[in-house]
Amino acid sequence: MSEHNSAESRNSKPSNSHLLLAVSVVVALVIVAIFVLSNRDNEQENAKFKQDVVVPEKTPTEVVNTARQEPATEVEEPAALEPIAEPEPVTEPEPLPQREPEQPVAAPLPSLDNSDVALSEQISNYLNDTAMDLVVTDDMIRRSVVFVDNLAQGKVAKNHFPVSKPQDNFMVIEDDIIITDPNSYERYTPYVNMLNAMSTAQLVRTYDKFKPLIREAYEEIGYDGGEFDLTLQEAIGELLETPIPETSLPLLQESVTYKYAYAEWEQLSDAQKLFLRMGPENMKKMKKRLQDLKVALAK
């Protein structure tokens, strides 16, 4: 009985309920297969996409933003900055007052009686030994003051010459007329050279330095010491007014002396006639120096 039932089961067709169940299982398997395959394809595509795509590095801005998103940590606040003081306006330093160059302190003048050494040393700075031999170094200031005072009056104080007298004698040439020997003019050339050896500035400087003693000596002979400047100007003017002869002047002999034959020359003052004995060339040189000295003293 049991074998019969088994044969029938194998030869009979499945029922509808069994067929529907089988179809449902097949459809479910197909859906699962499609879903699985689809996921695999997507994963392969995604893997391929990740290999092809290059991820750019984060820009500084992104880094900053990322850092801001991190958990905050306690950070010490920076100390408050002190306000920057405004720079003070720069002021130019006042220029230091310039000191006047210190003038050398002049040594005090000696007394009038003891002034010869100081005056000799002053003059020797400007003159050579030959010229200094012509200077009379005895009572120099008094001697010069008396000579200048007489010269301003047209006189010659023969005992108060500030320089030594010429060693050679006055000479004449006697022919139809008597004239001065031109060689006699050479007696005065050393004196002219001595005066020209000193510049006008040196002459004025020496005069200014010893002026207090000069005024004292002028007061000793009865004058106001402050008037000697004018007396010196008059003495220089007396010589500058002396005419310079263009030719030799005829002379007349009187005993052991000579005088000018023409009245216009003989009437000149003794100081001017002494100046004539220097000769025309020496007179021109002397006049030039005296004129410069007169202008300098007037200033």
PDB file of C-alpha atoms in Angstrom:
ATOM      1  CA  MET A   1       0.000   0.000   0.000  1.00  0.00           C
ATOM      2  CA  SER A   2       2.812   2.269   0.813  1.00  0.00           C
ATOM      3  CA  GLU A   3       4.658   1.601  -2.479  1.00  0.00           C
ATOM      4  CA  HIS A   4       1.531   2.495  -4.447  1.00  0.00           C
ATOM      5  CA  ASN A   5       1.240   5.777  -2.774  1.00  0.00           C
ATOM      6  CA  SER A   6       4.825   6.661  -3.569  1.00  0.00           C
ATOM      7  CA  ALA A   7       4.432   5.932  -7.272  1.00  0.00           C
ATOM      8  CA  GLU A   8       1.438   8.075  -7.499  1.00  0.00           C
ATOM      9  CA  SER A   9       3.223  10.918  -5.915  1.00  0.00           C
ATOM     10  CA  ARG A  10       6.041  10.808  -8.503  1.00  0.00           C
ATOM     11  CA  ASN A  11       3.742  10.571 -11.517  1.00  0.00           C
ATOM     12  CA  SER A  12       1.232  13.177 -10.437  1.00  0.00           C
ATOM     13  CA  LYS A  13       1.568  16.918 -11.425  1.00  0.00           C
ATOM     14  CA  PRO A  14       2.304  19.611  -8.733  1.00  0.00           C
ATOM     15  CA  SER A  15      -0.568  21.514  -7.421  1.00  0.00           C
ATOM     16  CA  ASN A  16      -1.133  25.256  -7.981  1.00  0.00           C
ATOM     17  CA  SER A  17      -0.178  26.158  -4.437  1.00  0.00           C
ATOM     18  CA  HIS A  18       3.200  24.567  -4.785  1.00  0.00           C
ATOM     19  CA  LEU A  19       3.838  26.282  -8.084  1.00  0.00           C
ATOM     20  CA  LEU A  20       3.066  29.723  -6.703  1.00  0.00           C
ATOM     21  CA  LEU A  21       5.462  29.173  -3.850  1.00  0.00           C
ATOM     22  CA  ALA A  22       8.278  28.209  -6.170  1.00  0.00           C
ATOM     23  CA  VAL A  23       7.743  31.215  -8.395  1.00  0.00           C
ATOM     24  CA  SER A  24       7.833  33.497  -5.356  1.00  0.00           C
ATOM     25  CA  VAL A  25      11.110  32.043  -4.216  1.00  0.00           C
ATOM     26  CA  VAL A  26      12.675  32.489  -7.669  1.00  0.00           C
ATOM     27  CA  VAL A  27      11.545  36.094  -7.898  1.00  0.00           C
ATOM     28  CA  ALA A  28      12.954  36.807  -4.422  1.00  0.00           C
ATOM     29  CA  LEU A  29      16.295  35.284  -5.389  1.00  0.00           C
ATOM     30  CA  VAL A  30      16.419  37.375  -8.564  1.00  0.00           C
ATOM     31  CA  ILE A  31      15.720  40.548  -6.608  1.00  0.00           C
ATOM     32  CA  VAL A  32      18.415  39.710  -4.081  1.00  0.00           C
ATOM     33  CA  ALA A  33      20.898  38.957  -6.863  1.00  0.00           C
ATOM     34  CA  ILE A  34      20.159  42.235  -8.610  1.00  0.00           C
ATOM     35  CA  PHE A  35      20.546  44.146  -5.336  1.00  0.00           C
ATOM     36  CA  VAL A  36      23.865  42.470  -4.509  1.00  0.00           C
ATOM     37  CA  LEU A  37      25.280  42.953  -7.981  1.00  0.00           C
ATOM     38  CA  SER A  38      24.183  46.533  -8.005  1.00  0.00           C
ATOM     39  CA  ASN A  39      25.973  47.223  -4.711  1.00  0.00           C
ATOM     40  CA  ARG A  40      29.160  45.567  -6.002  1.00  0.00           C
ATOM     41  CA  ASP A  41      29.108  47.667  -9.157  1.00  0.00           C
ATOM     42  CA  ASN A  42      28.605  50.815  -7.121  1.00  0.00           C
ATOM     43  CA  GLU A  43      31.508  49.923  -4.817  1.00  0.00           C
ATOM     44  CA  GLN A  44      33.781  49.273  -7.816  1.00  0.00           C
ATOM     45  CA  GLU A  45      32.765  52.534  -9.435  1.00  0.00           C
ATOM     46  CA  ASN A  46      33.314  54.382  -6.210  1.00  0.00           C
ATOM     47  CA  ALA A  47      36.750  52.812  -5.796  1.00  0.00           C
ATOM     48  CA  LYS A  48      37.653  53.764  -9.337  1.00  0.00           C
ATOM     49  CA  PHE A  49      36.350  57.283  -8.788  1.00  0.00           C
ATOM     50  CA  LYS A  50      38.414  57.652  -5.635  1.00  0.00           C
ATOM     51  CA  GLN A  51      41.554  56.671  -7.544  1.00  0.00           C
ATOM     52  CA  ASP A  52      40.913  59.128 -10.364  1.00  0.00           C
ATOM     53  CA  VAL A  53      39.943  62.103  -8.209  1.00  0.00           C
ATOM     54  CA  VAL A  54      42.799  64.078  -6.560  1.00  0.00           C
ATOM     55  CA  VAL A  55      41.721  65.677  -3.340  1.00  0.00           C
ATOM     56  CA  PRO A  56      43.100  69.255  -3.200  1.00  0.00           C
ATOM     57  CA  GLU A  57      45.020  70.321  -0.127  1.00  0.00           C
ATOM     58  CA  LYS A  58      43.263  72.560   2.263  1.00  0.00           C
ATOM     59  CA  THR A  59      43.768  76.238   1.673  1.00  0.00           C
ATOM     60  CA  PRO A  60      44.976  78.435   4.556  1.00  0.00           C
ATOM     61  CA  THR A  61      41.409  79.583   4.983  1.00  0.00           C
ATOM     62  CA  GLU A  62      40.159  76.010   5.336  1.00  0.00           C
ATOM     63  CA  VAL A  63      42.881  75.268   7.839  1.00  0.00           C
ATOM     64  CA  VAL A  64      41.889  78.242   9.896  1.00  0.00           C
ATOM     65  CA  ASN A  65      38.247  77.280   9.710  1.00  0.00           C
ATOM     66  CA  THR A  66      39.086  73.725  10.721  1.00  0.00           C
ATOM     67  CA  ALA A  67      41.137  74.965  13.622  1.00  0.00           C
ATOM     68  CA  ARG A  68      38.255  77.083  14.766  1.00  0.00           C
ATOM     69  CA  GLN A  69      36.028  74.020  14.844  1.00  0.00           C
ATOM     70  CA  GLU A  70      38.384  72.175  17.180  1.00  0.00           C
ATOM     71  CA  PRO A  71      37.559  72.176  20.828  1.00  0.00           C
ATOM     72  CA  ALA A  72      38.617  75.386  22.437  1.00  0.00           C
ATOM     73  CA  THR A  73      41.476  75.227  24.859  1.00  0.00           C
ATOM     74  CA  GLU A  74      42.282  77.775  27.476  1.00  0.00           C
ATOM     75  CA  VAL A  75      44.734  80.311  26.090  1.00  0.00           C
ATOM     76  CA  GLU A  76      46.304  83.037  28.141  1.00  0.00           C
ATOM     77  CA  GLU A  77      45.252  86.423  26.947  1.00  0.00           C
ATOM     78  CA  PRO A  78      48.182  88.589  25.858  1.00  0.00           C
ATOM     79  CA  ALA A  79      49.083  91.360  28.216  1.00  0.00           C
ATOM     80  CA  ALA A  80      47.471  94.622  27.345  1.00  0.00           C
ATOM     81  CA  LEU A  81      49.820  96.722  25.189  1.00  0.00           C
ATOM     82  CA  GLU A  82      50.781 100.041  26.647  1.00  0.00           C
ATOM     83  CA  PRO A  83      49.678 102.970  24.528  1.00  0.00           C
ATOM     84  CA  ILE A  84      52.486 104.194  22.306  1.00  0.00           C
ATOM     85  CA  ALA A  85      53.468 107.659  23.361  1.00  0.00           C
ATOM     86  CA  GLU A  86      53.557 110.183  20.593  1.00  0.00           C
ATOM     87  CA  PRO A  87      57.139 111.253  19.828  1.00  0.00           C
ATOM     88  CA  GLU A  88      58.010 114.635  21.161  1.00  0.00           C
ATOM     89  CA  PRO A  89      58.608 117.235  18.486  1.00  0.00           C
ATOM     90  CA  VAL A  90      62.272 117.490  17.575  1.00  0.00           C
ATOM     91  CA  THR A  91      63.649 120.916  18.227  1.00  0.00           C
ATOM     92  CA  GLU A  92      66.835 122.118  16.649  1.00  0.00           C
ATOM     93  CA  PRO A  93      69.467 122.816  19.308  1.00  0.00           C
ATOM     94  CA  GLU A  94      70.300 126.464  19.574  1.00  0.00           C
ATOM     95  CA  PRO A  95      73.713 127.206  18.098  1.00  0.00           C
ATOM     96  CA  LEU A  96      76.324 127.765  20.704  1.00  0.00           C
ATOM     97  CA  PRO A  97      77.507 131.346  20.807  1.00  0.00           C
ATOM     98  CA  GLN A  98      80.795 131.611  19.028  1.00  0.00           C
ATOM     99  CA  ARG A  99      83.506 132.969  21.166  1.00  0.00           C
ATOM    100  CA  GLU A 100      85.558 135.796  19.907  1.00  0.00           C
ATOM    101  CA  PRO A 101      89.156 134.701  19.421  1.00  0.00           C
ATOM    102  CA  GLU A 102      91.045 135.620  22.491  1.00  0.00           C
ATOM    103  CA  GLN A 103      93.394 138.468  21.865  1.00  0.00           C
ATOM    104  CA  PRO A 104      96.865 138.018  23.269  1.00  0.00           C
ATOM    105  CA  VAL A 105      97.273 140.017  26.430  1.00  0.00           C
ATOM    106  CA  ALA A 106      99.685 142.827  25.709  1.00  0.00           C
ATOM    107  CA  ALA A 107     102.568 143.119  28.100  1.00  0.00           C
ATOM    108  CA  PRO A 108     102.374 146.261  30.211  1.00  0.00           C
ATOM    109  CA  LEU A 109     104.448 149.124  28.942  1.00  0.00           C
ATOM    110  CA  PRO A 110     107.560 150.080  30.873  1.00  0.00           C
ATOM    111  CA  SER A 111     108.032 153.552  32.234  1.00  0.00           C
ATOM    112  CA  LEU A 112     109.099 156.310  29.877  1.00  0.00           C
ATOM    113  CA  ASP A 113     112.599 156.324  31.362  1.00  0.00           C
ATOM    114  CA  ASN A 114     112.978 152.577  30.759  1.00  0.00           C
ATOM    115  CA  SER A 115     111.279 152.343  27.357  1.00  0.00           C
ATOM    116  CA  ASP A 116     114.353 152.218  25.105  1.00  0.00           C
ATOM    117  CA  VAL A 117     114.811 148.450  25.314  1.00  0.00           C
ATOM    118  CA  ALA A 118     111.150 147.678  24.565  1.00  0.00           C
ATOM    119  CA  LEU A 119     111.007 150.089  21.626  1.00  0.00           C
ATOM    120  CA  SER A 120     114.322 148.833  20.218  1.00  0.00           C
ATOM    121  CA  GLU A 121     113.085 145.239  20.342  1.00  0.00           C
ATOM    122  CA  GLN A 122     109.854 146.227  18.624  1.00  0.00           C
ATOM    123  CA  ILE A 123     111.669 147.960  15.762  1.00  0.00           C
ATOM    124  CA  SER A 124     114.283 145.213  15.425  1.00  0.00           C
ATOM    125  CA  ASN A 125     111.458 142.811  14.473  1.00  0.00           C
ATOM    126  CA  TYR A 126     111.079 144.753  11.217  1.00  0.00           C
ATOM    127  CA  LEU A 127     114.612 145.982  10.432  1.00  0.00           C
ATOM    128  CA  ASN A 128     117.869 144.247   9.676  1.00  0.00           C
ATOM    129  CA  ASP A 129     121.064 144.934  11.575  1.00  0.00           C
ATOM    130  CA  THR A 130     122.304 147.461   9.013  1.00  0.00           C
ATOM    131  CA  ALA A 131     119.164 149.543   9.368  1.00  0.00           C
ATOM    132  CA  MET A 132     119.178 149.233  13.161  1.00  0.00           C
ATOM    133  CA  ASP A 133     122.675 150.739  13.218  1.00  0.00           C
ATOM    134  CA  LEU A 134     121.135 153.981  11.956  1.00  0.00           C
ATOM    135  CA  VAL A 135     118.706 154.249  14.883  1.00  0.00           C
ATOM    136  CA  VAL A 136     119.681 156.279  17.930  1.00  0.00           C
ATOM    137  CA  THR A 137     118.654 154.091  20.873  1.00  0.00           C
ATOM    138  CA  ASP A 138     119.173 156.690  23.576  1.00  0.00           C
ATOM    139  CA  ASP A 139     115.985 158.219  25.006  1.00  0.00           C
ATOM    140  CA  MET A 140     114.187 157.209  21.795  1.00  0.00           C
ATOM    141  CA  ILE A 141     110.651 158.366  22.553  1.00  0.00           C
ATOM    142  CA  ARG A 142     111.573 161.803  23.969  1.00  0.00           C
ATOM    143  CA  ARG A 143     114.035 162.376  21.117  1.00  0.00           C
ATOM    144  CA  SER A 144     111.438 161.530  18.462  1.00  0.00           C
ATOM    145  CA  VAL A 145     108.711 163.645  20.078  1.00  0.00           C
ATOM    146  CA  VAL A 146     110.905 166.763  20.181  1.00  0.00           C
ATOM    147  CA  PHE A 147     112.080 166.219  16.589  1.00  0.00           C
ATOM    148  CA  VAL A 148     108.512 165.795  15.281  1.00  0.00           C
ATOM    149  CA  ASP A 149     107.304 168.868  17.200  1.00  0.00           C
ATOM    150  CA  ASN A 150     110.030 171.012  15.602  1.00  0.00           C
ATOM    151  CA  LEU A 151     109.414 169.470  12.201  1.00  0.00           C
ATOM    152  CA  ALA A 152     105.714 170.438  12.375  1.00  0.00           C
ATOM    153  CA  GLN A 153     106.894 174.057  12.843  1.00  0.00           C
ATOM    154  CA  GLY A 154     109.280 173.825   9.889  1.00  0.00           C
ATOM    155  CA  LYS A 155     112.358 173.594  12.127  1.00  0.00           C
ATOM    156  CA  VAL A 156     115.115 171.012  12.504  1.00  0.00           C
ATOM    157  CA  ALA A 157     116.063 169.966  16.049  1.00  0.00           C
ATOM    158  CA  LYS A 158     119.640 168.990  15.227  1.00  0.00           C
ATOM    159  CA  ASN A 159     120.368 167.724  18.730  1.00  0.00           C
ATOM    160  CA  HIS A 160     117.317 165.435  18.705  1.00  0.00           C
ATOM    161  CA  PHE A 161     117.713 163.493  15.480  1.00  0.00           C
ATOM    162  CA  PRO A 162     116.087 160.068  16.024  1.00  0.00           C
ATOM    163  CA  VAL A 163     118.616 158.605  13.567  1.00  0.00           C
ATOM    164  CA  SER A 164     122.338 159.081  13.234  1.00  0.00           C
ATOM    165  CA  LYS A 165     123.611 161.750  10.891  1.00  0.00           C
ATOM    166  CA  PRO A 166     125.131 160.796   7.521  1.00  0.00           C
ATOM    167  CA  GLN A 167     128.836 160.049   7.788  1.00  0.00           C
ATOM    168  CA  ASP A 168     129.689 161.610   4.418  1.00  0.00           C
ATOM    169  CA  ASN A 169     129.797 165.361   4.073  1.00  0.00           C
ATOM    170  CA  PHE A 170     127.660 167.474   1.794  1.00  0.00           C
ATOM    171  CA  MET A 171     129.416 167.953  -1.574  1.00  0.00           C
ATOM    172  CA  VAL A 172     129.000 170.414  -4.427  1.00  0.00           C
ATOM    173  CA  ILE A 173     130.210 170.790  -7.995  1.00  0.00           C
ATOM    174  CA  GLU A 174     131.757 174.164  -8.682  1.00  0.00           C
ATOM    175  CA  ASP A 175     131.729 175.372 -12.299  1.00  0.00           C
ATOM    176  CA  ASP A 176     130.114 178.416 -13.819  1.00  0.00           C
ATOM    177  CA  ILE A 177     127.520 177.872 -11.151  1.00  0.00           C
ATOM    178  CA  ILE A 178     127.594 175.869  -7.978  1.00  0.00           C
ATOM    179  CA  ILE A 179     125.209 172.903  -7.796  1.00  0.00           C
ATOM    180  CA  THR A 180     124.737 169.987  -5.443  1.00  0.00           C
ATOM    181  CA  ASP A 181     126.832 166.964  -6.301  1.00  0.00           C
ATOM    182  CA  PRO A 182     124.360 164.139  -7.147  1.00  0.00           C
ATOM    183  CA  ASN A 183     126.545 161.761  -5.118  1.00  0.00           C
ATOM    184  CA  SER A 184     125.508 163.688  -2.024  1.00  0.00           C
ATOM    185  CA  TYR A 185     121.961 162.417  -2.487  1.00  0.00           C
ATOM    186  CA  GLU A 186     123.194 158.893  -1.891  1.00  0.00           C
ATOM    187  CA  ARG A 187     123.965 159.771   1.729  1.00  0.00           C
ATOM    188  CA  TYR A 188     120.239 159.617   2.492  1.00  0.00           C
ATOM    189  CA  THR A 189     119.387 156.461   0.550  1.00  0.00           C
ATOM    190  CA  PRO A 190     119.941 154.128   3.587  1.00  0.00           C
ATOM    191  CA  TYR A 191     117.393 156.165   5.599  1.00  0.00           C
ATOM    192  CA  VAL A 192     114.834 155.934   2.813  1.00  0.00           C
ATOM    193  CA  ASN A 193     115.413 152.184   2.581  1.00  0.00           C
ATOM    194  CA  MET A 194     115.031 151.863   6.356  1.00  0.00           C
ATOM    195  CA  LEU A 195     111.640 153.600   6.284  1.00  0.00           C
ATOM    196  CA  ASN A 196     110.461 151.506   3.330  1.00  0.00           C
ATOM    197  CA  ALA A 197     111.583 148.308   5.068  1.00  0.00           C
ATOM    198  CA  MET A 198     108.715 148.804   7.518  1.00  0.00           C
ATOM    199  CA  SER A 199     105.198 148.514   6.163  1.00  0.00           C
ATOM    200  CA  THR A 200     102.647 151.198   6.890  1.00  0.00           C
ATOM    201  CA  ALA A 201     100.787 148.775   9.161  1.00  0.00           C
ATOM    202  CA  GLN A 202     103.957 148.082  11.150  1.00  0.00           C
ATOM    203  CA  LEU A 203     104.650 151.776  11.563  1.00  0.00           C
ATOM    204  CA  VAL A 204     101.110 152.447  12.781  1.00  0.00           C
ATOM    205  CA  ARG A 205     101.163 149.387  15.075  1.00  0.00           C
ATOM    206  CA  THR A 206     104.375 150.563  16.721  1.00  0.00           C
ATOM    207  CA  TYR A 207     103.013 154.069  17.106  1.00  0.00           C
ATOM    208  CA  ASP A 208      99.741 152.853  18.655  1.00  0.00           C
ATOM    209  CA  LYS A 209     101.522 150.528  21.066  1.00  0.00           C
ATOM    210  CA  PHE A 210     103.739 153.233  22.518  1.00  0.00           C
ATOM    211  CA  LYS A 211     101.240 156.086  22.233  1.00  0.00           C
ATOM    212  CA  PRO A 212     100.722 156.407  26.028  1.00  0.00           C
ATOM    213  CA  LEU A 213     104.453 157.007  26.493  1.00  0.00           C
ATOM    214  CA  ILE A 214     104.550 159.344  23.478  1.00  0.00           C
ATOM    215  CA  ARG A 215     101.793 161.482  24.986  1.00  0.00           C
ATOM    216  CA  GLU A 216     103.601 161.512  28.309  1.00  0.00           C
ATOM    217  CA  ALA A 217     106.763 162.774  26.620  1.00  0.00           C
ATOM    218  CA  TYR A 218     104.744 165.423  24.766  1.00  0.00           C
ATOM    219  CA  GLU A 219     103.300 166.651  28.043  1.00  0.00           C
ATOM    220  CA  GLU A 220     106.819 166.989  29.450  1.00  0.00           C
ATOM    221  CA  ILE A 221     107.607 169.717  26.909  1.00  0.00           C
ATOM    222  CA  GLY A 222     104.463 171.643  27.792  1.00  0.00           C
ATOM    223  CA  TYR A 223     101.724 170.353  25.501  1.00  0.00           C
ATOM    224  CA  ASP A 224      98.493 168.439  25.866  1.00  0.00           C
ATOM    225  CA  GLY A 225      99.431 164.814  25.317  1.00  0.00           C
ATOM    226  CA  GLY A 226      96.298 164.168  23.258  1.00  0.00           C
ATOM    227  CA  GLU A 227      97.371 166.736  20.664  1.00  0.00           C
ATOM    228  CA  PHE A 228     100.429 164.840  19.462  1.00  0.00           C
ATOM    229  CA  ASP A 229      98.422 163.029  16.773  1.00  0.00           C
ATOM    230  CA  LEU A 230      97.680 166.378  15.138  1.00  0.00           C
ATOM    231  CA  THR A 231     101.311 167.486  15.523  1.00  0.00           C
ATOM    232  CA  LEU A 232     102.504 164.336  13.754  1.00  0.00           C
ATOM    233  CA  GLN A 233     100.054 164.980  10.902  1.00  0.00           C
ATOM    234  CA  GLU A 234     101.363 168.542  10.563  1.00  0.00           C
ATOM    235  CA  ALA A 235     104.976 167.338  10.466  1.00  0.00           C
ATOM    236  CA  ILE A 236     104.182 164.877   7.682  1.00  0.00           C
ATOM    237  CA  GLY A 237     102.247 167.580   5.813  1.00  0.00           C
ATOM    238  CA  GLU A 238     105.239 169.923   6.054  1.00  0.00           C
ATOM    239  CA  LEU A 239     107.422 167.480   4.142  1.00  0.00           C
ATOM    240  CA  LEU A 240     104.724 166.540   1.618  1.00  0.00           C
ATOM    241  CA  GLU A 241     104.369 170.230   0.652  1.00  0.00           C
ATOM    242  CA  THR A 242     108.016 170.417  -0.330  1.00  0.00           C
ATOM    243  CA  PRO A 243     108.321 170.779  -4.127  1.00  0.00           C
ATOM    244  CA  ILE A 244     110.566 168.346  -5.976  1.00  0.00           C
ATOM    245  CA  PRO A 245     113.044 170.125  -8.287  1.00  0.00           C
ATOM    246  CA  GLU A 246     113.231 168.908 -11.873  1.00  0.00           C
ATOM    247  CA  THR A 247     116.828 170.100 -12.402  1.00  0.00           C
ATOM    248  CA  SER A 248     119.862 170.792 -10.246  1.00  0.00           C
ATOM    249  CA  LEU A 249     119.401 173.953  -8.204  1.00  0.00           C
ATOM    250  CA  PRO A 250     122.175 176.597  -8.262  1.00  0.00           C
ATOM    251  CA  LEU A 251     123.750 177.456  -4.915  1.00  0.00           C
ATOM    252  CA  LEU A 252     125.490 180.433  -3.368  1.00  0.00           C
ATOM    253  CA  GLN A 253     128.346 180.014  -0.909  1.00  0.00           C
ATOM    254  CA  GLU A 254     128.280 181.976   2.314  1.00  0.00           C
ATOM    255  CA  SER A 255     131.415 181.399   4.355  1.00  0.00           C
ATOM    256  CA  VAL A 256     131.359 177.654   5.089  1.00  0.00           C
ATOM    257  CA  THR A 257     127.707 177.149   4.242  1.00  0.00           C
ATOM    258  CA  TYR A 258     125.571 177.239   1.093  1.00  0.00           C
ATOM    259  CA  LYS A 259     122.158 178.640   0.308  1.00  0.00           C
ATOM    260  CA  TYR A 260     119.864 178.391  -2.705  1.00  0.00           C
ATOM    261  CA  ALA A 261     120.398 181.010  -5.364  1.00  0.00           C
ATOM    262  CA  TYR A 262     116.657 181.319  -6.139  1.00  0.00           C
ATOM    263  CA  ALA A 263     114.435 182.949  -3.550  1.00  0.00           C
ATOM    264  CA  GLU A 264     111.506 180.541  -4.058  1.00  0.00           C
ATOM    265  CA  TRP A 265     113.713 177.694  -2.858  1.00  0.00           C
ATOM    266  CA  GLU A 266     115.598 179.594  -0.193  1.00  0.00           C
ATOM    267  CA  GLN A 267     112.378 180.768   1.451  1.00  0.00           C
ATOM    268  CA  LEU A 268     111.324 177.206   2.167  1.00  0.00           C
ATOM    269  CA  SER A 269     111.431 176.131   5.813  1.00  0.00           C
ATOM    270  CA  ASP A 270     114.559 174.555   7.274  1.00  0.00           C
ATOM    271  CA  ALA A 271     112.741 171.234   7.411  1.00  0.00           C
ATOM    272  CA  GLN A 272     111.834 171.427   3.732  1.00  0.00           C
ATOM    273  CA  LYS A 273     115.348 172.483   2.677  1.00  0.00           C
ATOM    274  CA  LEU A 274     116.738 169.512   4.594  1.00  0.00           C
ATOM    275  CA  PHE A 275     114.282 167.350   2.633  1.00  0.00           C
ATOM    276  CA  LEU A 276     115.626 168.818  -0.641  1.00  0.00           C
ATOM    277  CA  ARG A 277     119.099 167.513   0.196  1.00  0.00           C
ATOM    278  CA  MET A 278     117.830 163.958  -0.251  1.00  0.00           C
ATOM    279  CA  GLY A 279     117.574 164.476  -4.009  1.00  0.00           C
ATOM    280  CA  PRO A 280     114.560 164.063  -6.352  1.00  0.00           C
ATOM    281  CA  GLU A 281     114.471 160.235  -6.412  1.00  0.00           C
ATOM    282  CA  ASN A 282     114.687 159.811  -2.654  1.00  0.00           C
ATOM    283  CA  MET A 283     112.097 162.557  -2.173  1.00  0.00           C
ATOM    284  CA  LYS A 284     109.603 160.717  -4.402  1.00  0.00           C
ATOM    285  CA  LYS A 285     110.011 157.496  -2.438  1.00  0.00           C
ATOM    286  CA  MET A 286     109.718 159.293   0.886  1.00  0.00           C
ATOM    287  CA  LYS A 287     106.616 161.209  -0.198  1.00  0.00           C
ATOM    288  CA  LYS A 288     104.839 158.047  -1.200  1.00  0.00           C
ATOM    289  CA  ARG A 289     105.492 156.397   2.160  1.00  0.00           C
ATOM    290  CA  LEU A 290     104.605 159.547   4.101  1.00  0.00           C
ATOM    291  CA  GLN A 291     101.331 159.895   2.187  1.00  0.00           C
ATOM    292  CA  ASP A 292     100.350 156.308   3.010  1.00  0.00           C
ATOM    293  CA  LEU A 293     101.270 156.851   6.651  1.00  0.00           C
ATOM    294  CA  LYS A 294      99.248 160.053   6.852  1.00  0.00           C
ATOM    295  CA  VAL A 295      96.129 158.328   5.483  1.00  0.00           C
ATOM    296  CA  ALA A 296      96.547 155.390   7.883  1.00  0.00           C
ATOM    297  CA  LEU A 297      96.982 157.652  10.909  1.00  0.00           C
ATOM    298  CA  ALA A 298      93.898 159.656   9.928  1.00  0.00           C
ATOM    299  CA  LYS A 299      91.767 156.496  10.103  1.00  0.00           C
TER     300      LYS A 299
END
